[in-house]
PDB file of C-alpha atoms in Angstrom:
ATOM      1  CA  UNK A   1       0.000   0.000   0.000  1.00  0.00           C
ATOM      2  CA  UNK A   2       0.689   3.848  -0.787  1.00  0.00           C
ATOM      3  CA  UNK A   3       1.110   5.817   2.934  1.00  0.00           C
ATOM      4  CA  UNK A   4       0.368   9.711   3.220  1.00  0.00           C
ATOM      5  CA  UNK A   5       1.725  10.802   6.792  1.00  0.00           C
ATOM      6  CA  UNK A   6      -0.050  14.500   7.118  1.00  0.00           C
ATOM      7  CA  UNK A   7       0.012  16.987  10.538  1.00  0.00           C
ATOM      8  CA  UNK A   8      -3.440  17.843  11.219  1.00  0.00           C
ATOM      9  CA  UNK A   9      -4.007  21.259  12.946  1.00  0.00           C
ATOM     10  CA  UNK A  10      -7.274  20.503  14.055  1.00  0.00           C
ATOM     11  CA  UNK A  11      -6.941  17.194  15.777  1.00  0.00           C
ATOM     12  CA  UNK A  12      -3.066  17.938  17.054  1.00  0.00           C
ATOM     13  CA  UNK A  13      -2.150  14.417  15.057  1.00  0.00           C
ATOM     14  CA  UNK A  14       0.207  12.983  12.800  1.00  0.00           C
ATOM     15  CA  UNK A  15      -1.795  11.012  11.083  1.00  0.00           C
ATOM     16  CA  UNK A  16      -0.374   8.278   9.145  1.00  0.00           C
ATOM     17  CA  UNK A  17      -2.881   6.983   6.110  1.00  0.00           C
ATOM     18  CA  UNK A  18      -3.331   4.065   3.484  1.00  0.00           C
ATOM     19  CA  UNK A  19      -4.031   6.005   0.066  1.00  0.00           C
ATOM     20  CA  UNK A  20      -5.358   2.956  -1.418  1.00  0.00           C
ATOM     21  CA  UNK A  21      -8.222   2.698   0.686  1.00  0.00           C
ATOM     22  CA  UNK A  22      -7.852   6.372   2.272  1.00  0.00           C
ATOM     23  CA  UNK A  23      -8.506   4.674   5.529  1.00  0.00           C
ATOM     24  CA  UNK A  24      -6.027   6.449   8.731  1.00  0.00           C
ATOM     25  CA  UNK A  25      -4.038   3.808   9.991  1.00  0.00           C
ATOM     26  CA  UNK A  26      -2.440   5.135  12.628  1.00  0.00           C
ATOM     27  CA  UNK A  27      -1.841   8.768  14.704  1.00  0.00           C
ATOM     28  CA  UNK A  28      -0.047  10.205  17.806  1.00  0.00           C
ATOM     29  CA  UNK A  29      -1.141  13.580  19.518  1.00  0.00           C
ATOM     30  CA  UNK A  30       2.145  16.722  18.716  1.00  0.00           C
ATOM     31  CA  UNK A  31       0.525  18.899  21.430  1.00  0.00           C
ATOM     32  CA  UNK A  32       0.005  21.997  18.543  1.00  0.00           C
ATOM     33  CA  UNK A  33      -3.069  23.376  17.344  1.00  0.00           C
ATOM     34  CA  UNK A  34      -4.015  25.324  13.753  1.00  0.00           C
ATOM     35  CA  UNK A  35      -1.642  27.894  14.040  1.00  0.00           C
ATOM     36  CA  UNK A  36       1.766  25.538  15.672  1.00  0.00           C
ATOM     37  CA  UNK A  37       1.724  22.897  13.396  1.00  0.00           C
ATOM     38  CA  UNK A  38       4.663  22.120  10.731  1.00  0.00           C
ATOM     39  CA  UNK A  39       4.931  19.723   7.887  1.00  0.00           C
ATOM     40  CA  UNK A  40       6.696  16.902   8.838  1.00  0.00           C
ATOM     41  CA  UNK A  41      10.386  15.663   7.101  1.00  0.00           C
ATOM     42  CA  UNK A  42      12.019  12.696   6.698  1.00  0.00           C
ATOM     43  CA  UNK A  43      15.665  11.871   7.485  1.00  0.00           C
ATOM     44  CA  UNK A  44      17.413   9.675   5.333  1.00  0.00           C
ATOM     45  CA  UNK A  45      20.292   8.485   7.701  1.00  0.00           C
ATOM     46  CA  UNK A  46      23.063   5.696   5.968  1.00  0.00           C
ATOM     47  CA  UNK A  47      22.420   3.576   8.467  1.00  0.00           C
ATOM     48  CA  UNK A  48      19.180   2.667  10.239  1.00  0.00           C
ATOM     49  CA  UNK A  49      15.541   3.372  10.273  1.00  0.00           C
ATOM     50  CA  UNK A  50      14.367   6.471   8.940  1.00  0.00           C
ATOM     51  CA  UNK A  51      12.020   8.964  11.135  1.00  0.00           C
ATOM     52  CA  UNK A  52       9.688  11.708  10.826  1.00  0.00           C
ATOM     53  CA  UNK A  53      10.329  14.609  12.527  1.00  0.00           C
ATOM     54  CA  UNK A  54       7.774  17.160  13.316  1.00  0.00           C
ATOM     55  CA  UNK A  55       7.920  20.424  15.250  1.00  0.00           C
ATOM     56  CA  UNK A  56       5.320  22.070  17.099  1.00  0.00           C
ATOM     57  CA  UNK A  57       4.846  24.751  19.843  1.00  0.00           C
ATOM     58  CA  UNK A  58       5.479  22.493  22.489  1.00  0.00           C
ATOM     59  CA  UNK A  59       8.842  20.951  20.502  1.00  0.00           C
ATOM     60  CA  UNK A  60      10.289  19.007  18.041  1.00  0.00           C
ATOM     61  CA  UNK A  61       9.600  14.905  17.757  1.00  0.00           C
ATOM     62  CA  UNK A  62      10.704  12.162  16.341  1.00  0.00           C
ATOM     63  CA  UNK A  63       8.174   9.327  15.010  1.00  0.00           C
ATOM     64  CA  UNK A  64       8.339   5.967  13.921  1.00  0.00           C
ATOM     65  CA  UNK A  65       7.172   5.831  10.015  1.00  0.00           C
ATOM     66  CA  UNK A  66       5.648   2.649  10.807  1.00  0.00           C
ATOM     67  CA  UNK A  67       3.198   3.638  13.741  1.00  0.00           C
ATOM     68  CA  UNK A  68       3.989   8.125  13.915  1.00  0.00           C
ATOM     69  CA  UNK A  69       4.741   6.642  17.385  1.00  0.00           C
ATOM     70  CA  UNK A  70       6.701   9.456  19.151  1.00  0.00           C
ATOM     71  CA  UNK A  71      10.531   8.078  19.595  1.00  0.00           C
ATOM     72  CA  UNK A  72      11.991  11.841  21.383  1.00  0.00           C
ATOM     73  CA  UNK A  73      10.703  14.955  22.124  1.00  0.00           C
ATOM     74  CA  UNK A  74      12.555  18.171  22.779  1.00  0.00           C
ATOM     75  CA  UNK A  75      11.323  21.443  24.075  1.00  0.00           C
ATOM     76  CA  UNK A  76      12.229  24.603  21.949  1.00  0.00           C
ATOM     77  CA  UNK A  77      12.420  27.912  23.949  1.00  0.00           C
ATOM     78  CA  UNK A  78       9.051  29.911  23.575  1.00  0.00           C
ATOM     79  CA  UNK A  79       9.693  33.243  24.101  1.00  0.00           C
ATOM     80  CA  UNK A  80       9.257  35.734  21.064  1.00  0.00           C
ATOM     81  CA  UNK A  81       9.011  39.339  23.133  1.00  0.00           C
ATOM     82  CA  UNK A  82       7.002  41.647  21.749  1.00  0.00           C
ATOM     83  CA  UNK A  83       5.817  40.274  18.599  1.00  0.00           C
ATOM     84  CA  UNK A  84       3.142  40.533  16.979  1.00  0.00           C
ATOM     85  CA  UNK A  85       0.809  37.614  16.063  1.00  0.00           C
ATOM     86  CA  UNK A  86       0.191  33.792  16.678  1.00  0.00           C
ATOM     87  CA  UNK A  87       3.709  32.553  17.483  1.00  0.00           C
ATOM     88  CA  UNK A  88       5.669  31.440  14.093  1.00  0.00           C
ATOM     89  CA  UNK A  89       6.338  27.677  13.935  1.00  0.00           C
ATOM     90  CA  UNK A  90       8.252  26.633  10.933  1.00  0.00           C
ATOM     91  CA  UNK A  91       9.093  22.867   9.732  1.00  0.00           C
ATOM     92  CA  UNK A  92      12.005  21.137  10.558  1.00  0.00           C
ATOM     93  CA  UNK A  93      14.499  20.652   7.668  1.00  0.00           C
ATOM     94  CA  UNK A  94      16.591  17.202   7.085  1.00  0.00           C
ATOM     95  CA  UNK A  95      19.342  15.948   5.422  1.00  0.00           C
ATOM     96  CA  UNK A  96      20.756  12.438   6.267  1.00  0.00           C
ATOM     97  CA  UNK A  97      20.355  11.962  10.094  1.00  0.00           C
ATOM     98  CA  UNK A  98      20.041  15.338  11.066  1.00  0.00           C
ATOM     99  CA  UNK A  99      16.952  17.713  12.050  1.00  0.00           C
ATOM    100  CA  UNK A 100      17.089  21.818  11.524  1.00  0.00           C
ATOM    101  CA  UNK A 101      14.802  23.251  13.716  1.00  0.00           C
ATOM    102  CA  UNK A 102      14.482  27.482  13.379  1.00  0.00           C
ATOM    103  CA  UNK A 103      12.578  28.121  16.323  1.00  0.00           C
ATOM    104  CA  UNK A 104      10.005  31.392  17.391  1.00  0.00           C
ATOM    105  CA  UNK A 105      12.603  31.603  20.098  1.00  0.00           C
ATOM    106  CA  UNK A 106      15.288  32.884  17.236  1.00  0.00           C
ATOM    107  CA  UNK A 107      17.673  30.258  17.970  1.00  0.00           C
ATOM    108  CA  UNK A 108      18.368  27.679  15.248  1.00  0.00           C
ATOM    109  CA  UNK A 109      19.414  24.021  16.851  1.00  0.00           C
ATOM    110  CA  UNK A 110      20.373  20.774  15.000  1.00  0.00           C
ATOM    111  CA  UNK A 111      19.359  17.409  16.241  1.00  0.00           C
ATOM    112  CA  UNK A 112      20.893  14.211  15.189  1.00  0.00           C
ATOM    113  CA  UNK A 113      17.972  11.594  14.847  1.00  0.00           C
ATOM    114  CA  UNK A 114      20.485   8.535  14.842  1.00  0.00           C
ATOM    115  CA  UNK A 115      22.094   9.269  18.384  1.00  0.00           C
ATOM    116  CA  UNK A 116      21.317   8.138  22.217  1.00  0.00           C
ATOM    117  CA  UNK A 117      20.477  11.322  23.194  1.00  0.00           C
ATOM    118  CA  UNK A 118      18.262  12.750  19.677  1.00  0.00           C
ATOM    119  CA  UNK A 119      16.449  15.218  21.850  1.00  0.00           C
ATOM    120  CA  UNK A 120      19.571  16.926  22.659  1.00  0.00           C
ATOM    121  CA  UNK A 121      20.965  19.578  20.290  1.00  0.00           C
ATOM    122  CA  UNK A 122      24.013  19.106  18.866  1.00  0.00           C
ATOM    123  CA  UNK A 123      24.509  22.792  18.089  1.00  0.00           C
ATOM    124  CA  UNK A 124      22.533  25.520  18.673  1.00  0.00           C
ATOM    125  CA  UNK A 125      22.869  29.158  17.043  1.00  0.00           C
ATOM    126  CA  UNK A 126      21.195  32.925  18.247  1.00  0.00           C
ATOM    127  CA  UNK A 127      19.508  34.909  15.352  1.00  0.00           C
ATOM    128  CA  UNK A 128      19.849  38.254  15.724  1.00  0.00           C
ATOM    129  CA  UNK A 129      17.713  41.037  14.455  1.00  0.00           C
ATOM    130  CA  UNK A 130      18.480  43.508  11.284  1.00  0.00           C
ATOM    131  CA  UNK A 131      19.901  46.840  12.271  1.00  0.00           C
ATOM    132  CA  UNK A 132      16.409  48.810  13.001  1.00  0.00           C
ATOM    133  CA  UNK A 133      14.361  45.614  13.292  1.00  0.00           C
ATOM    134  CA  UNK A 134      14.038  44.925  16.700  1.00  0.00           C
ATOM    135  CA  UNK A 135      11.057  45.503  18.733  1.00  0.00           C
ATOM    136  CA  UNK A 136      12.820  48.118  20.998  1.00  0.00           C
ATOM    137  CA  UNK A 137      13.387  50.136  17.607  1.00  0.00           C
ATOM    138  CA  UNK A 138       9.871  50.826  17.403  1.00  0.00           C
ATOM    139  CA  UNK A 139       8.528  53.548  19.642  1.00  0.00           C
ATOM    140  CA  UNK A 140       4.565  52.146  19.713  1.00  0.00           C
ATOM    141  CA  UNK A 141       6.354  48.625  20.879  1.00  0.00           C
ATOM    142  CA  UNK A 142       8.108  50.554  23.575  1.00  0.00           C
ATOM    143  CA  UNK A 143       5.415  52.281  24.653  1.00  0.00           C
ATOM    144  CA  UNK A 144       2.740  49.757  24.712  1.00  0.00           C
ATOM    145  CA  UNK A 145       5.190  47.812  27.272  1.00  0.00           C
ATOM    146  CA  UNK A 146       8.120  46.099  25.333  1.00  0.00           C
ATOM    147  CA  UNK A 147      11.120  45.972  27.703  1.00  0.00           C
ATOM    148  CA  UNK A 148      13.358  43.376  25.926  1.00  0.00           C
ATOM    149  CA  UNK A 149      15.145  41.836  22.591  1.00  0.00           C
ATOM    150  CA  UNK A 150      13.874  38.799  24.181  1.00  0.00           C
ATOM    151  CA  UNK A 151      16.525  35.673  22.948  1.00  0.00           C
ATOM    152  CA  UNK A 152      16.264  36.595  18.610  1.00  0.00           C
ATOM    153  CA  UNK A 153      14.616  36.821  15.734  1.00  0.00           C
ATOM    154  CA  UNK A 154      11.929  34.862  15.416  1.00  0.00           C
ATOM    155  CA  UNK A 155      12.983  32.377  12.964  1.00  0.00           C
ATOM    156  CA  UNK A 156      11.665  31.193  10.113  1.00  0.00           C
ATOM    157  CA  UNK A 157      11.510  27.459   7.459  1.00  0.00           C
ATOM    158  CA  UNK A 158      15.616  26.582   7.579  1.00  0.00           C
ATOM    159  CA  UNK A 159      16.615  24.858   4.273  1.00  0.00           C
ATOM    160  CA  UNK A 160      19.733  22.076   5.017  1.00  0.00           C
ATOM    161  CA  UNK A 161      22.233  21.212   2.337  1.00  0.00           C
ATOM    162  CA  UNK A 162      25.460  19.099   2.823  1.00  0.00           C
ATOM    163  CA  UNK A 163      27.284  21.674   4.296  1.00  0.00           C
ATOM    164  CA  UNK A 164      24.831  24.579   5.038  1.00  0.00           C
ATOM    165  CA  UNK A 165      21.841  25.657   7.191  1.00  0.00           C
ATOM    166  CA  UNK A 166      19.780  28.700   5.925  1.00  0.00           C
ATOM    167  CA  UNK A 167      17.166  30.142   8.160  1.00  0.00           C
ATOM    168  CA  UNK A 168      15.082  33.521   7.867  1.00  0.00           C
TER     169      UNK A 168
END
């Protein structure tokens, strides 16, 4: 059989599906809602199983392909001061073993899916804002209460090549 695996806002599920019958074969809850969920990404590692990896306000996962059973989970850093709007959650980026996660938190942190530990970052780096782009550049910010950068950027979709992460 053909399998769809899709990240359902509404229900908070990966939802893995038979597209020859269009019958849902199995789900897990990712603890997101409508405006926190991503679309999940496969790693290809050279050795062992592959996994989805999904990434929603409350973290990044792993999951089985077999059962979107959850296999790690780890927390990304929340806090986005002073902006505007639902908080941004972008989709995790792969290549081989490893998962790019940009985070609303403006820190960028890689995760390698293959080792004991997967929900611990193996790097993690700070986005800064543009000259004139933080929130304490804006006077109406500042004066409806802003006090603080917060830690970054909120960051946006990361793209991984071989040798290169690129994150807005």
């Amino acid at each position: 059989s053909t399998t769809a695996f899709l990240h359902s806002g509404s229900s908070q599920s990966l939802i893995r599906m038979d597209l020859s019958t269009c019958k849902q074969l199995s789900s897990v809850d990712t603890a997101g809602d409508l405006f926190t969920q991503s679309s999940p990404a496969f790693t290809n590692p050279e050795a062992g199983e592959p996994q989805l990896v999904t990434t929603t306000v409350s973290g990044t996962r792993g999951h089985s392909p077999k059962d979107v059973s959850t296999s790690w989970h780890a927390k990304l850093g929340t806090g986005a001061t002073c902006q505007d709007g639902p908080p941004p959650v972008s989709s995790p980026a792969t290549f081989d073993s490893k998962a790019y996660v940009a985070s609303i938190d403006g820190v960028v942190r890689a995760y390698d899916t293959t080792s004991d530990t997967p929900a611990t970052p193996l790097w993690e780096t700070k986005l800064g804002y543009l000259p004139g782009e933080s929130p304490m550049d804006d006077p109406f910010r500042v004066q409806a209460g802003c006090k603080g950068e917060g830690a970054g950027s909120p960051a946006g979709h990361a793209l991984a090549t071989e040798t290169v992460i690129y994150a807005g």
